[in-house]
Amino acid sequence: MRLVFMGTPEFSVPVLDALVEAGHEVVCVYCQPPRPAGRGKKDRPTPVHARAAELGLPVRHPVSLKSAEAQEAFAGLRAEVAVVVAYGLILPQAVLDAPEHGCLNIHASLLPRWRGAAPIHRAIMAGDAETGVCIMQMEAGLDTGPVLLRKATPIAPGETTGQLHDRLSLIGSALIVEALERLPDLVPVPQPEEGVTYASKIDKAEAAIDWSGDAATIVRQINGLSPFPGAWTTLNGDRVKLLAALPAAGEGPAGTTLDDRFTVACGTGALRVTEAQRAGRSAQDAETFLNGLPLPKGTAFGT
């Protein structure tokens, strides 16, 4: 099919690759503009922009699609369909209506659960047993459109947002290819009104660990906020990010280690940290971390 691809972050890159590999004609790629990054604060293309350039695809990165000029330029592409995944801009009705088959969104949740900006984080933080991907026909509302295809997947114990992100990206890539193959025969199914939840954008204030909470909740916080922004605690006044954890047996004063293997007591229960990161250093598995910074039994973390 003749299509426009609209996406920006790393999550979107495997989808673009899958569409190209499936033989679709990607007439243009839309993404967010390059932004300052790194120590030199030089403009850096987004992951989708970089991959599109490697594939030799034309790229546009307007700051908005609200102007008549931008909408006319989009319509002029004469696309049969637009595929949208984590693009980052609101699509005006004129853009939604321009392709023959409209705009299809790849959303990383089982709609209507977790509409909005951070569905993967929120699913893990809420303790959901499963999540998935929906191919949705876009409309003006926030993730309110009818669903063409969906695929569920269990959330594994201890799975982090980063790990689940990568899995869902691959699931979405396969699902959109299937949707385009079956598009004439797919029947859009309206989302039910029951079960709607919203995945609000992650606030960095959510990352501070309160050790007085129960272990299960803190484990979900750690795994759900990994790798970004990273749940954190303090040790001797320095911030330490905890990037993966599992529930563990034991009890003791909240925020203190119960052994020398990174088992930490919570207000209720305990957890074992399996990946952590000291300030200014790379993330490390627990064994490597402890080789560089031993944490004997009774070590107290900040609250």
PDB file of N, CA, C and O in Angstrom, residues 5 9 23 34 38 50 59 67 97-98 103 107 121 127 133 135 138 147 158 181 199 264 281 294:
ATOM      1  N   PHE A   5       4.172   7.124   7.170  1.00  0.00           N
ATOM      2  CA  PHE A   5       4.508   6.622   8.496  1.00  0.00           C
ATOM      3  C   PHE A   5       4.759   7.806   9.417  1.00  0.00           C
ATOM      4  O   PHE A   5       5.486   8.741   9.063  1.00  0.00           O
ATOM      5  N   PRO A   9      10.014   7.892  18.526  1.00  0.00           N
ATOM      6  CA  PRO A   9      11.043   7.288  19.371  1.00  0.00           C
ATOM      7  C   PRO A   9      11.480   5.910  18.889  1.00  0.00           C
ATOM      8  O   PRO A   9      11.030   5.392  17.855  1.00  0.00           O
ATOM      9  N   GLY A  23       7.026  -4.691   1.972  1.00  0.00           N
ATOM     10  CA  GLY A  23       6.865  -4.235   0.600  1.00  0.00           C
ATOM     11  C   GLY A  23       5.949  -3.045   0.413  1.00  0.00           C
ATOM     12  O   GLY A  23       5.613  -2.688  -0.725  1.00  0.00           O
ATOM     13  N   PRO A  34      14.441  17.441  15.118  1.00  0.00           N
ATOM     14  CA  PRO A  34      15.670  17.228  15.895  1.00  0.00           C
ATOM     15  C   PRO A  34      15.710  18.192  17.074  1.00  0.00           C
ATOM     16  O   PRO A  34      15.264  19.337  16.970  1.00  0.00           O
ATOM     17  N   GLY A  38      22.919  15.523  24.257  1.00  0.00           N
ATOM     18  CA  GLY A  38      24.330  15.271  24.512  1.00  0.00           C
ATOM     19  C   GLY A  38      25.020  16.449  25.166  1.00  0.00           C
ATOM     20  O   GLY A  38      24.435  17.505  25.414  1.00  0.00           O
ATOM     21  N   ALA A  50      16.501   9.133  12.026  1.00  0.00           N
ATOM     22  CA  ALA A  50      17.782   8.519  11.678  1.00  0.00           C
ATOM     23  C   ALA A  50      17.574   7.254  10.850  1.00  0.00           C
ATOM     24  O   ALA A  50      18.277   7.010   9.857  1.00  0.00           O
ATOM     25  N   VAL A  59      11.767  12.588   4.744  1.00  0.00           N
ATOM     26  CA  VAL A  59      11.369  12.867   6.122  1.00  0.00           C
ATOM     27  C   VAL A  59      10.847  14.291   6.238  1.00  0.00           C
ATOM     28  O   VAL A  59      11.428  15.220   5.676  1.00  0.00           O
ATOM     29  N   SER A  67      -1.617  24.112  10.610  1.00  0.00           N
ATOM     30  CA  SER A  67      -1.740  25.111   9.541  1.00  0.00           C
ATOM     31  C   SER A  67      -2.314  24.485   8.276  1.00  0.00           C
ATOM     32  O   SER A  67      -2.147  23.288   8.004  1.00  0.00           O
ATOM     33  N   ASP A  97      -8.540  12.628   8.021  1.00  0.00           N
ATOM     34  CA  ASP A  97      -9.427  12.316   6.906  1.00  0.00           C
ATOM     35  C   ASP A  97      -8.712  12.204   5.558  1.00  0.00           C
ATOM     36  O   ASP A  97      -9.291  11.704   4.589  1.00  0.00           O
ATOM     37  N   ALA A  98      -7.473  12.644   5.487  1.00  0.00           N
ATOM     38  CA  ALA A  98      -6.800  12.739   4.190  1.00  0.00           C
ATOM     39  C   ALA A  98      -6.532  11.390   3.522  1.00  0.00           C
ATOM     40  O   ALA A  98      -6.841  11.220   2.332  1.00  0.00           O
ATOM     41  N   CYS A 103      -6.226   6.996   9.311  1.00  0.00           N
ATOM     42  CA  CYS A 103      -4.979   6.842  10.064  1.00  0.00           C
ATOM     43  C   CYS A 103      -5.132   5.709  11.074  1.00  0.00           C
ATOM     44  O   CYS A 103      -6.083   5.697  11.860  1.00  0.00           O
ATOM     45  N   HIS A 107      -1.244   1.153  19.394  1.00  0.00           N
ATOM     46  CA  HIS A 107      -1.269   1.585  20.795  1.00  0.00           C
ATOM     47  C   HIS A 107      -0.867   0.417  21.699  1.00  0.00           C
ATOM     48  O   HIS A 107      -1.400  -0.692  21.578  1.00  0.00           O
ATOM     49  N   HIS A 121       4.369   1.864  31.197  1.00  0.00           N
ATOM     50  CA  HIS A 121       4.717   2.158  32.590  1.00  0.00           C
ATOM     51  C   HIS A 121       3.544   1.850  33.522  1.00  0.00           C
ATOM     52  O   HIS A 121       3.698   1.184  34.553  1.00  0.00           O
ATOM     53  N   GLY A 127       0.328  -3.377  38.365  1.00  0.00           N
ATOM     54  CA  GLY A 127       0.329  -4.808  38.635  1.00  0.00           C
ATOM     55  C   GLY A 127      -0.536  -5.608  37.687  1.00  0.00           C
ATOM     56  O   GLY A 127      -0.983  -6.714  38.020  1.00  0.00           O
ATOM     57  N   VAL A 133      -1.241  -5.040  22.435  1.00  0.00           N
ATOM     58  CA  VAL A 133      -1.196  -4.009  21.404  1.00  0.00           C
ATOM     59  C   VAL A 133      -2.532  -3.990  20.682  1.00  0.00           C
ATOM     60  O   VAL A 133      -3.113  -5.040  20.400  1.00  0.00           O
ATOM     61  N   ILE A 135      -4.479  -2.211  17.214  1.00  0.00           N
ATOM     62  CA  ILE A 135      -4.471  -1.402  16.012  1.00  0.00           C
ATOM     63  C   ILE A 135      -5.804  -0.670  15.978  1.00  0.00           C
ATOM     64  O   ILE A 135      -6.865  -1.288  15.879  1.00  0.00           O
ATOM     65  N   MET A 138      -7.943   5.865  14.069  1.00  0.00           N
ATOM     66  CA  MET A 138      -7.848   7.099  14.824  1.00  0.00           C
ATOM     67  C   MET A 138      -9.034   8.022  14.576  1.00  0.00           C
ATOM     68  O   MET A 138      -9.555   8.106  13.462  1.00  0.00           O
ATOM     69  N   VAL A 147     -11.333  -0.403  17.379  1.00  0.00           N
ATOM     70  CA  VAL A 147     -10.159  -1.278  17.288  1.00  0.00           C
ATOM     71  C   VAL A 147     -10.334  -2.277  16.148  1.00  0.00           C
ATOM     72  O   VAL A 147     -11.369  -2.940  16.035  1.00  0.00           O
ATOM     73  N   GLY A 158       8.729  -9.576  37.315  1.00  0.00           N
ATOM     74  CA  GLY A 158      10.011  -8.877  37.264  1.00  0.00           C
ATOM     75  C   GLY A 158      10.293  -8.166  35.954  1.00  0.00           C
ATOM     76  O   GLY A 158      11.348  -7.540  35.807  1.00  0.00           O
ATOM     77  N   GLU A 181      -2.691  -6.124   5.529  1.00  0.00           N
ATOM     78  CA  GLU A 181      -3.017  -7.216   4.605  1.00  0.00           C
ATOM     79  C   GLU A 181      -4.514  -7.517   4.608  1.00  0.00           C
ATOM     80  O   GLU A 181      -5.104  -7.826   3.576  1.00  0.00           O
ATOM     81  N   ALA A 199      -3.503   6.537  31.129  1.00  0.00           N
ATOM     82  CA  ALA A 199      -2.083   6.402  31.461  1.00  0.00           C
ATOM     83  C   ALA A 199      -1.435   7.775  31.399  1.00  0.00           C
ATOM     84  O   ALA A 199      -0.865   8.160  30.369  1.00  0.00           O
ATOM     85  N   VAL A 264      16.245  -5.843  50.573  1.00  0.00           N
ATOM     86  CA  VAL A 264      15.909  -4.653  51.349  1.00  0.00           C
ATOM     87  C   VAL A 264      14.521  -4.818  51.961  1.00  0.00           C
ATOM     88  O   VAL A 264      13.569  -5.203  51.282  1.00  0.00           O
ATOM     89  N   ARG A 281      27.423   6.631  36.759  1.00  0.00           N
ATOM     90  CA  ARG A 281      27.908   5.335  36.293  1.00  0.00           C
ATOM     91  C   ARG A 281      26.837   4.631  35.478  1.00  0.00           C
ATOM     92  O   ARG A 281      25.680   5.020  35.467  1.00  0.00           O
ATOM     93  N   PRO A 294      30.005  -2.824  48.325  1.00  0.00           N
ATOM     94  CA  PRO A 294      29.350  -3.809  49.189  1.00  0.00           C
ATOM     95  C   PRO A 294      28.298  -3.160  50.085  1.00  0.00           C
ATOM     96  O   PRO A 294      28.465  -2.024  50.547  1.00  0.00           O
TER      97      PRO A 294
END
